């Protein structure tokens, strides 16, 4: 039997980490967290100003980073993201499929068809096609680690967010199925499922509906909202090179919500 050692290590020294949606919120916090532990970070986003700002923050931490413009709803751009990363850094160790949109806040019967397609193409297509190119590269190099950012809406229903909820459930299903496919190929694939998290995406919802601020919090046993860094730390734990036996997991980051 082997036991983990307690020797100190920089967990992601020189690992190449791609993060979609890295211009803001959870993606930016994750980029900074990897950079703080030795990672070389590729920030991908449609938001160029925010993406460059994340890269600047990472560099100020003394780590390497670059920005690649990428619309995750366009599979060819996801392919370019992987090929440009490999051209620059030679490999892809970690992929965080985080880019996502909330979609219109409305009941199912009132959601316009074009909103359905927009949210599905970004939230689900972005993860599915992203994983295709990431996995092909990881197979070529002999391994890697993927974390898909789902949501607590991937584990239970949230009213007025049916398309969002459907895409996040789909991400959990995709994570489980593909994790089994590559379990013997040294590729671990997991998902994180954060509850309400104080990123620009959530702040926009609160701005439109200020009464939700106190109301939603009552559902969370810890009686506080998540911070982007809470999700970032869970992502790093899933990607920790010593964390070798966890795959196919959909991990709630929810202040205890799923426990009650
Ligand atoms: N904030 C929350 O309460 C919460 C809760 C659960 C899950 N999540 C998930 O966390 C992830 C990150 O969201 P966040 O809260 O940091 O929101 P955010 O809006 O701060 O960040 C999302 C990022 O994705 C980018 N993006 C949007 N569409 C894109 C596209 N087509 N191609 C590339 N990039 C695109 C945005 O430009 C932005 O930088 C999302 O998948 C979201 O669903 C958020």
CSV table of C-alpha atoms in Angstrom, one decimal, residues 13-130:
chain,number,residue,atom,x,y,z
A,13,UNK,CA,4.8,23.9,-12.0
A,14,UNK,CA,5.1,24.6,-15.7
A,15,UNK,CA,1.8,22.9,-16.5
A,16,UNK,CA,-0.1,24.4,-19.5
A,17,UNK,CA,-3.6,25.4,-18.4
A,18,UNK,CA,-6.3,26.6,-20.8
A,19,UNK,CA,-9.3,28.4,-19.3
A,20,UNK,CA,-12.3,29.5,-21.4
A,21,UNK,CA,-14.3,32.4,-20.1
A,22,UNK,CA,-11.1,33.6,-18.5
A,23,UNK,CA,-11.9,37.3,-18.8
A,24,UNK,CA,-14.1,37.5,-15.8
A,25,UNK,CA,-15.5,36.0,-12.6
A,26,UNK,CA,-14.7,32.3,-12.0
A,27,UNK,CA,-12.5,32.1,-15.0
A,28,UNK,CA,-10.3,35.0,-13.9
A,29,UNK,CA,-10.1,33.7,-10.3
A,30,UNK,CA,-9.1,30.3,-11.7
A,31,UNK,CA,-6.4,31.8,-14.0
A,32,UNK,CA,-4.9,33.6,-11.0
A,33,UNK,CA,-5.1,30.5,-8.8
A,34,UNK,CA,-3.2,28.3,-11.3
A,35,UNK,CA,-0.7,31.1,-11.9
A,36,UNK,CA,0.0,31.3,-8.2
A,37,UNK,CA,0.9,27.6,-8.2
A,38,UNK,CA,3.3,27.6,-11.1
A,39,UNK,CA,0.9,27.2,-14.1
A,40,UNK,CA,1.3,28.7,-17.5
A,41,UNK,CA,-2.1,30.1,-18.3
A,42,UNK,CA,-3.9,30.5,-21.7
A,43,UNK,CA,-6.9,32.8,-21.2
A,44,UNK,CA,-9.6,32.3,-23.9
A,45,UNK,CA,-12.7,34.5,-24.2
A,46,UNK,CA,-14.8,36.6,-26.6
A,47,UNK,CA,-14.2,39.6,-24.2
A,48,UNK,CA,-10.8,40.8,-25.4
A,49,UNK,CA,-10.4,43.7,-22.9
A,50,UNK,CA,-11.2,41.6,-19.9
A,51,UNK,CA,-9.0,38.7,-21.3
A,52,UNK,CA,-6.0,41.0,-21.7
A,53,UNK,CA,-6.6,42.4,-18.2
A,54,UNK,CA,-6.5,38.8,-16.7
A,55,UNK,CA,-3.3,38.1,-18.6
A,56,UNK,CA,-1.8,41.3,-17.1
A,57,UNK,CA,-2.9,40.3,-13.6
A,58,UNK,CA,-1.3,36.8,-14.1
A,59,UNK,CA,2.0,38.4,-15.3
A,60,UNK,CA,2.0,40.7,-12.3
A,61,UNK,CA,2.0,37.5,-10.2
A,62,UNK,CA,5.2,36.5,-12.1
A,63,UNK,CA,3.6,33.8,-14.1
A,64,UNK,CA,3.4,33.2,-17.9
A,65,UNK,CA,0.1,33.9,-19.7
A,66,UNK,CA,-1.3,34.6,-23.1
A,67,UNK,CA,-4.7,35.6,-24.4
A,68,UNK,CA,-6.5,33.9,-27.3
A,69,UNK,CA,-9.7,35.3,-28.7
A,70,UNK,CA,-12.2,32.4,-28.8
A,71,UNK,CA,-15.9,32.2,-29.2
A,72,UNK,CA,-16.7,28.8,-27.7
A,73,UNK,CA,-19.9,28.6,-29.8
A,74,UNK,CA,-17.6,28.2,-32.8
A,75,UNK,CA,-16.0,24.7,-32.9
A,76,UNK,CA,-13.3,25.9,-35.3
A,77,UNK,CA,-12.2,28.5,-32.8
A,78,UNK,CA,-12.0,25.8,-30.1
A,79,UNK,CA,-9.8,23.8,-32.4
A,80,UNK,CA,-7.5,26.9,-33.0
A,81,UNK,CA,-7.4,27.4,-29.2
A,82,UNK,CA,-5.8,24.0,-28.7
A,83,UNK,CA,-3.5,24.2,-31.7
A,84,UNK,CA,-2.3,27.7,-30.8
A,85,UNK,CA,-1.7,26.6,-27.2
A,86,UNK,CA,0.3,23.6,-28.3
A,87,UNK,CA,2.3,25.7,-30.9
A,88,UNK,CA,3.3,28.1,-28.1
A,89,UNK,CA,3.8,25.9,-25.1
A,90,UNK,CA,4.2,22.4,-26.7
A,91,UNK,CA,1.4,20.7,-24.8
A,92,UNK,CA,-1.9,21.0,-22.9
A,93,UNK,CA,-2.0,19.6,-19.4
A,94,UNK,CA,-5.2,21.1,-18.0
A,95,UNK,CA,-8.4,22.4,-19.7
A,96,UNK,CA,-11.1,24.3,-17.8
A,97,UNK,CA,-14.3,24.6,-19.8
A,98,UNK,CA,-15.8,27.5,-17.9
A,99,UNK,CA,-17.3,30.0,-20.5
A,100,UNK,CA,-21.0,30.2,-20.1
A,101,UNK,CA,-24.0,32.5,-20.2
A,102,UNK,CA,-27.1,32.6,-17.9
A,103,UNK,CA,-29.6,33.1,-20.6
A,104,UNK,CA,-32.9,35.0,-20.3
A,105,UNK,CA,-34.6,34.8,-16.9
A,106,UNK,CA,-38.1,33.6,-17.9
A,107,UNK,CA,-40.5,30.7,-17.7
A,108,UNK,CA,-40.1,27.9,-20.3
A,109,UNK,CA,-43.1,28.9,-22.4
A,110,UNK,CA,-41.7,32.5,-22.8
A,111,UNK,CA,-38.2,31.7,-23.9
A,112,UNK,CA,-37.6,32.7,-27.5
A,113,UNK,CA,-36.2,30.0,-29.8
A,114,UNK,CA,-33.1,32.0,-30.7
A,115,UNK,CA,-32.3,32.2,-26.9
A,116,UNK,CA,-32.5,28.4,-26.7
A,117,UNK,CA,-30.0,28.0,-29.5
A,118,UNK,CA,-27.6,30.7,-28.2
A,119,UNK,CA,-27.5,29.2,-24.7
A,120,UNK,CA,-27.1,25.6,-25.9
A,121,UNK,CA,-24.4,26.5,-28.4
A,122,UNK,CA,-22.3,28.4,-25.8
A,123,UNK,CA,-22.9,26.4,-22.6
A,124,UNK,CA,-23.1,22.9,-24.0
A,125,UNK,CA,-21.5,23.1,-27.5
A,126,UNK,CA,-18.6,25.1,-26.0
A,127,UNK,CA,-17.9,22.2,-23.6
A,128,UNK,CA,-18.6,19.3,-26.0
A,129,UNK,CA,-16.5,20.6,-28.9
A,130,UNK,CA,-13.9,22.0,-26.6
